[in-house]
CSV table of C-alpha atoms in Angstrom, one decimal:
chain,number,residue,atom,x,y,z
O,63,UNK,CA,30.0,52.1,131.5
O,64,UNK,CA,26.9,53.9,130.5
O,65,UNK,CA,23.4,52.8,131.6
O,66,UNK,CA,21.5,50.6,129.3
O,67,UNK,CA,18.3,52.1,127.8
O,68,UNK,CA,15.5,50.4,125.9
O,69,UNK,CA,13.4,52.7,123.8
O,70,UNK,CA,9.9,51.2,123.1
O,71,UNK,CA,8.4,52.7,119.9
O,72,UNK,CA,4.7,52.2,120.0
O,73,UNK,CA,3.2,54.8,117.7
O,74,UNK,CA,4.2,54.5,114.1
O,75,UNK,CA,4.2,57.1,111.4
O,76,UNK,CA,3.8,59.9,113.9
O,77,UNK,CA,4.3,63.1,111.9
O,78,UNK,CA,6.9,61.1,109.9
O,79,UNK,CA,6.1,62.9,106.7
O,80,UNK,CA,6.7,66.3,108.4
O,81,UNK,CA,9.8,65.2,110.3
O,82,UNK,CA,11.1,62.9,107.5
O,83,UNK,CA,11.8,60.2,110.0
O,84,UNK,CA,10.5,58.8,113.2
O,85,UNK,CA,11.2,61.1,116.1
O,86,UNK,CA,12.3,58.3,118.5
O,87,UNK,CA,14.4,56.5,115.9
O,88,UNK,CA,16.0,59.9,115.3
O,89,UNK,CA,16.4,60.6,119.0
O,90,UNK,CA,17.9,57.1,119.5
O,91,UNK,CA,20.5,57.8,116.9
O,92,UNK,CA,21.4,61.2,118.3
O,93,UNK,CA,21.7,59.8,121.8
O,94,UNK,CA,23.8,56.9,120.6
O,95,UNK,CA,26.1,59.3,118.8
O,96,UNK,CA,26.5,61.1,122.2
O,97,UNK,CA,27.5,57.9,124.0
O,98,UNK,CA,24.2,56.4,125.2
O,99,UNK,CA,23.8,52.7,125.1
O,100,UNK,CA,20.4,52.2,123.4
O,101,UNK,CA,18.4,49.4,122.0
O,102,UNK,CA,14.9,49.6,120.5
O,103,UNK,CA,11.8,47.6,120.7
O,104,UNK,CA,9.1,48.1,118.1
O,105,UNK,CA,5.6,47.2,119.2
O,106,UNK,CA,2.1,47.7,118.0
O,107,UNK,CA,1.8,49.3,114.6
O,108,UNK,CA,5.5,50.4,114.9
O,109,UNK,CA,6.6,46.8,114.0
O,110,UNK,CA,5.7,47.9,110.4
O,111,UNK,CA,8.9,50.1,110.5
O,112,UNK,CA,10.8,46.9,109.9
O,113,UNK,CA,9.2,45.9,106.7
O,114,UNK,CA,11.4,46.2,103.6
O,115,UNK,CA,10.1,47.7,100.4
O,116,UNK,CA,8.3,50.6,102.0
O,117,UNK,CA,8.0,53.8,99.9
O,118,UNK,CA,6.8,57.0,101.5
O,119,UNK,CA,7.6,59.2,98.6
O,120,UNK,CA,5.2,61.3,96.6
O,121,UNK,CA,3.9,63.9,99.0
O,122,UNK,CA,3.2,67.2,97.3
O,123,UNK,CA,1.3,70.3,98.4
O,124,UNK,CA,0.8,72.8,95.6
O,125,UNK,CA,4.1,73.0,93.8
O,126,UNK,CA,6.1,71.8,96.8
O,127,UNK,CA,7.3,68.2,96.4
O,128,UNK,CA,9.0,66.2,99.1
O,129,UNK,CA,12.6,65.2,98.2
O,130,UNK,CA,13.5,63.4,101.4
O,131,UNK,CA,10.6,61.2,102.5
O,132,UNK,CA,11.1,59.1,105.6
O,133,UNK,CA,12.9,55.9,105.1
O,134,UNK,CA,12.6,53.7,108.1
O,135,UNK,CA,14.6,50.7,106.8
O,136,UNK,CA,17.5,53.1,106.1
O,137,UNK,CA,17.3,54.4,109.6
O,138,UNK,CA,17.0,50.9,111.2
O,139,UNK,CA,20.0,49.8,109.2
O,140,UNK,CA,22.0,52.7,110.5
O,141,UNK,CA,21.0,51.9,114.0
O,142,UNK,CA,22.0,48.3,113.6
O,143,UNK,CA,25.3,49.3,112.1
O,144,UNK,CA,26.1,51.3,115.2
O,145,UNK,CA,25.7,48.3,117.4
O,146,UNK,CA,22.2,48.7,118.8
O,147,UNK,CA,19.8,45.8,118.9
O,148,UNK,CA,16.3,46.2,117.4
O,149,UNK,CA,13.5,43.9,118.6
O,150,UNK,CA,9.9,43.6,117.4
O,151,UNK,CA,7.0,41.9,119.0
O,152,UNK,CA,6.1,38.7,117.1
O,153,UNK,CA,2.5,38.8,118.2
O,154,UNK,CA,2.0,42.3,116.9
O,155,UNK,CA,3.5,41.4,113.6
O,156,UNK,CA,1.2,38.4,113.3
O,157,UNK,CA,-1.8,40.6,114.2
O,158,UNK,CA,-0.9,42.8,111.3
O,159,UNK,CA,-0.4,39.9,109.0
O,160,UNK,CA,3.3,40.6,108.5
O,161,UNK,CA,5.4,37.6,107.7
O,162,UNK,CA,8.9,37.1,109.1
O,163,UNK,CA,10.5,37.2,105.6
O,164,UNK,CA,9.1,40.7,105.1
O,165,UNK,CA,11.3,42.1,107.8
O,166,UNK,CA,14.7,43.7,107.5
O,167,UNK,CA,17.5,41.3,108.2
O,168,UNK,CA,19.1,41.8,111.7
O,169,UNK,CA,15.9,42.6,113.5
O,170,UNK,CA,15.0,40.2,116.3
O,171,UNK,CA,11.5,39.0,116.8
O,172,UNK,CA,10.4,38.5,120.4
O,173,UNK,CA,7.3,37.0,122.0
O,174,UNK,CA,5.4,39.2,124.5
O,175,UNK,CA,6.0,36.5,127.1
O,176,UNK,CA,9.7,37.2,127.0
O,177,UNK,CA,9.3,40.9,127.6
O,178,UNK,CA,9.9,40.8,131.4
O,179,UNK,CA,13.2,39.0,130.8
O,180,UNK,CA,14.2,41.6,128.2
O,181,UNK,CA,13.2,44.5,130.4
O,182,UNK,CA,15.3,43.1,133.3
O,183,UNK,CA,18.5,43.5,131.3
O,184,UNK,CA,18.1,47.3,131.1
O,185,UNK,CA,18.6,50.1,133.6
O,186,UNK,CA,15.8,52.1,131.9
O,187,UNK,CA,12.8,51.0,129.8
O,188,UNK,CA,11.0,54.0,128.2
O,189,UNK,CA,7.8,53.6,126.4
O,190,UNK,CA,7.5,56.4,123.9
W,1052,UNK,CA,-17.6,70.9,84.4
W,1053,UNK,CA,-16.9,70.3,88.0
W,1054,UNK,CA,-19.1,72.4,90.3
W,1055,UNK,CA,-17.0,74.5,92.7
W,1056,UNK,CA,-17.8,73.8,96.3
W,1057,UNK,CA,-17.0,75.6,99.5
W,1058,UNK,CA,-15.5,73.2,102.0
W,1059,UNK,CA,-14.8,73.9,105.6
W,1060,UNK,CA,-12.0,72.1,107.4
W,1061,UNK,CA,-11.7,72.1,111.2
W,1062,UNK,CA,-8.2,71.3,112.5
W,1063,UNK,CA,-6.9,70.9,116.0
W,1064,UNK,CA,-3.4,69.4,115.7
W,1065,UNK,CA,-0.1,71.3,115.8
W,1066,UNK,CA,2.6,70.8,113.3
W,1067,UNK,CA,5.2,68.0,113.8
W,1068,UNK,CA,3.1,66.0,116.2
W,1069,UNK,CA,0.9,63.6,114.2
W,1070,UNK,CA,0.1,62.3,110.7
W,1071,UNK,CA,-3.2,64.2,110.9
W,1072,UNK,CA,-1.6,67.5,109.7
W,1073,UNK,CA,-0.2,66.0,106.5
W,1074,UNK,CA,-3.5,64.2,106.0
W,1075,UNK,CA,-5.4,67.4,106.2
W,1076,UNK,CA,-3.0,69.2,103.9
W,1077,UNK,CA,-3.3,66.4,101.4
W,1078,UNK,CA,-7.1,66.6,101.4
W,1079,UNK,CA,-7.0,70.4,101.1
W,1080,UNK,CA,-4.4,70.1,98.3
W,1081,UNK,CA,-6.7,67.7,96.4
W,1082,UNK,CA,-9.6,70.1,96.8
W,1083,UNK,CA,-7.4,73.1,95.9
W,1084,UNK,CA,-6.4,71.4,92.6
W,1085,UNK,CA,-10.0,71.1,91.7
W,1086,UNK,CA,-10.6,74.8,92.3
W,1087,UNK,CA,-12.8,74.5,95.3
W,1088,UNK,CA,-13.1,77.2,97.9
W,1089,UNK,CA,-11.4,76.2,101.2
W,1090,UNK,CA,-12.1,77.6,104.6
W,1091,UNK,CA,-10.1,76.5,107.6
W,1092,UNK,CA,-10.9,76.9,111.2
W,1093,UNK,CA,-7.7,76.2,113.1
W,1094,UNK,CA,-8.4,75.5,116.8
W,1095,UNK,CA,-6.0,74.8,119.7
W,1096,UNK,CA,-2.6,73.7,118.5
W,1097,UNK,CA,-3.5,74.1,114.9
W,1098,UNK,CA,-3.0,77.8,115.2
W,1099,UNK,CA,0.7,77.0,115.0
W,1100,UNK,CA,0.4,75.6,111.5
W,1101,UNK,CA,0.8,79.1,109.9
W,1102,UNK,CA,3.2,80.3,112.5
W,1103,UNK,CA,5.6,82.6,110.7
W,1104,UNK,CA,8.7,81.8,112.8
W,1105,UNK,CA,8.9,78.2,111.9
W,1106,UNK,CA,12.5,77.4,110.6
W,1107,UNK,CA,13.9,74.6,108.6
W,1108,UNK,CA,17.0,73.0,109.9
W,1109,UNK,CA,19.9,70.7,108.9
W,1110,UNK,CA,19.7,67.1,110.0
W,1111,UNK,CA,23.0,65.6,111.1
W,1112,UNK,CA,21.5,62.1,111.5
W,1113,UNK,CA,20.5,62.2,107.8
W,1114,UNK,CA,23.8,63.8,106.9
W,1115,UNK,CA,22.0,66.7,105.3
W,1116,UNK,CA,22.6,70.4,105.6
W,1117,UNK,CA,19.6,72.7,105.7
W,1118,UNK,CA,19.2,72.9,102.0
W,1119,UNK,CA,19.6,69.2,101.4
W,1120,UNK,CA,17.2,68.3,104.1
W,1121,UNK,CA,14.4,70.4,102.7
W,1122,UNK,CA,12.5,70.1,106.0
W,1123,UNK,CA,8.8,70.5,105.6
W,1124,UNK,CA,7.2,73.5,107.2
W,1125,UNK,CA,3.4,73.8,107.6
W,1126,UNK,CA,3.5,77.5,107.0
W,1127,UNK,CA,5.1,76.9,103.6
W,1128,UNK,CA,2.4,74.2,102.8
W,1129,UNK,CA,-0.3,76.8,103.6
W,1130,UNK,CA,1.4,79.3,101.2
W,1131,UNK,CA,1.3,76.5,98.6
W,1132,UNK,CA,-2.4,76.0,99.3
W,1133,UNK,CA,-3.0,79.8,99.0
W,1134,UNK,CA,-1.2,79.8,95.6
W,1135,UNK,CA,-2.8,76.6,94.3
W,1136,UNK,CA,-6.3,77.8,95.1
W,1137,UNK,CA,-5.5,81.1,93.4
W,1138,UNK,CA,-4.2,79.3,90.3
W,1139,UNK,CA,-7.3,77.1,90.1
W,1140,UNK,CA,-9.8,79.9,90.6
W,1141,UNK,CA,-10.6,78.9,94.2
W,1142,UNK,CA,-9.7,80.5,97.5
W,1143,UNK,CA,-8.4,79.8,100.9
W,1144,UNK,CA,-9.8,81.5,104.0
W,1145,UNK,CA,-7.8,80.5,107.1
W,1146,UNK,CA,-9.1,81.5,110.5
W,1147,UNK,CA,-7.0,81.0,113.6
W,1148,UNK,CA,-8.9,80.8,116.9
W,1149,UNK,CA,-8.0,84.0,118.7
W,1150,UNK,CA,-8.0,82.6,122.3
W,1151,UNK,CA,-5.9,79.7,121.1
W,1152,UNK,CA,-3.4,82.2,119.7
W,1153,UNK,CA,-3.2,84.2,122.8
W,1154,UNK,CA,-2.7,81.3,125.3
W,1155,UNK,CA,0.1,80.0,123.1
W,1156,UNK,CA,1.7,83.3,122.1
W,1157,UNK,CA,1.2,82.2,118.5
W,1158,UNK,CA,0.3,85.6,117.1
W,1159,UNK,CA,3.0,85.8,114.4
W,1160,UNK,CA,1.3,84.2,111.4
W,1161,UNK,CA,2.1,84.3,107.7
W,1162,UNK,CA,0.2,86.9,105.6
W,1163,UNK,CA,-3.4,86.0,104.8
W,1164,UNK,CA,-4.2,84.4,108.1
W,1165,UNK,CA,-7.2,85.8,109.9
W,1166,UNK,CA,-7.9,85.9,113.6
W,1167,UNK,CA,-11.4,84.7,114.6
W,1168,UNK,CA,-13.4,82.7,117.0
W,1169,UNK,CA,-15.9,79.8,117.2
W,1170,UNK,CA,-18.5,82.4,116.0
W,1171,UNK,CA,-16.7,82.3,112.6
W,1172,UNK,CA,-16.8,78.6,112.6
W,1173,UNK,CA,-20.5,78.6,113.1
W,1174,UNK,CA,-20.9,81.2,110.4
W,1175,UNK,CA,-18.9,79.2,107.9
W,1176,UNK,CA,-20.8,76.0,108.7
W,1177,UNK,CA,-23.9,77.7,107.3
W,1178,UNK,CA,-22.1,79.1,104.3
W,1179,UNK,CA,-20.2,75.9,103.3
W,1180,UNK,CA,-21.4,72.9,101.3
W,1181,UNK,CA,-19.7,70.5,103.7
W,1182,UNK,CA,-17.5,70.3,106.8
W,1183,UNK,CA,-14.4,68.1,107.3
W,1184,UNK,CA,-13.3,67.7,110.8
W,1185,UNK,CA,-9.9,66.1,111.3
W,1186,UNK,CA,-10.3,64.4,114.7
W,1187,UNK,CA,-7.6,64.6,117.3
W,1188,UNK,CA,-7.0,61.3,119.0
W,1189,UNK,CA,-4.6,60.2,121.7
W,1190,UNK,CA,-2.6,58.0,119.5
């Protein structure tokens, strides 16, 4: 049985227009495809990744137009479909004024006070 | 008719590391479309923005081959800025900090990129109408 890893994503939209995704969500999927057991915790501004109806399209530089803008909801859905859990911190969502019904179905909100218990269920907790 | 300005941009961030690069490119694109003259002083990691050896790649997570993925490359964005400024009667002068190039081995840049120093930055501050610094922060 592989070791359990929790990826904490703290920094949202980090070069996401250039990379066309979030680097840690991408890495998580790649590691999962290679046998790692990974769950994800969205904290800080990264809780916004869970909001449906995002649209990052429209970037153009000169005559170049982006055809594959980042799509975080698509990526989170894929991660859920592969059996990973995705948590987000309820206090951070509230701080940003994000309401529960705005989030993608399947994401689990979690209070900060429950983080120690969550962390104790993993072999590794990595804050990216 | 819009008066053409000369705008100096100071950049520090490398490609693929933050949203600040795409922000800077969007600002420069907007200025280029209005025919302004752009000057860029690329400092530290920003000297990799016009790095000629950048390569696009496929993305298996997205299920895209290289062509489908159309991965953005900052060197291509800079070419677009060169072309757009030319079309609109403006210009793009891009100066890479020489010491920053040397310490990174980033000497292979696309055509049109000049090697310079903070002395050029100082010179252009005097010659430009305004200066836009894209700040580098730890987040």
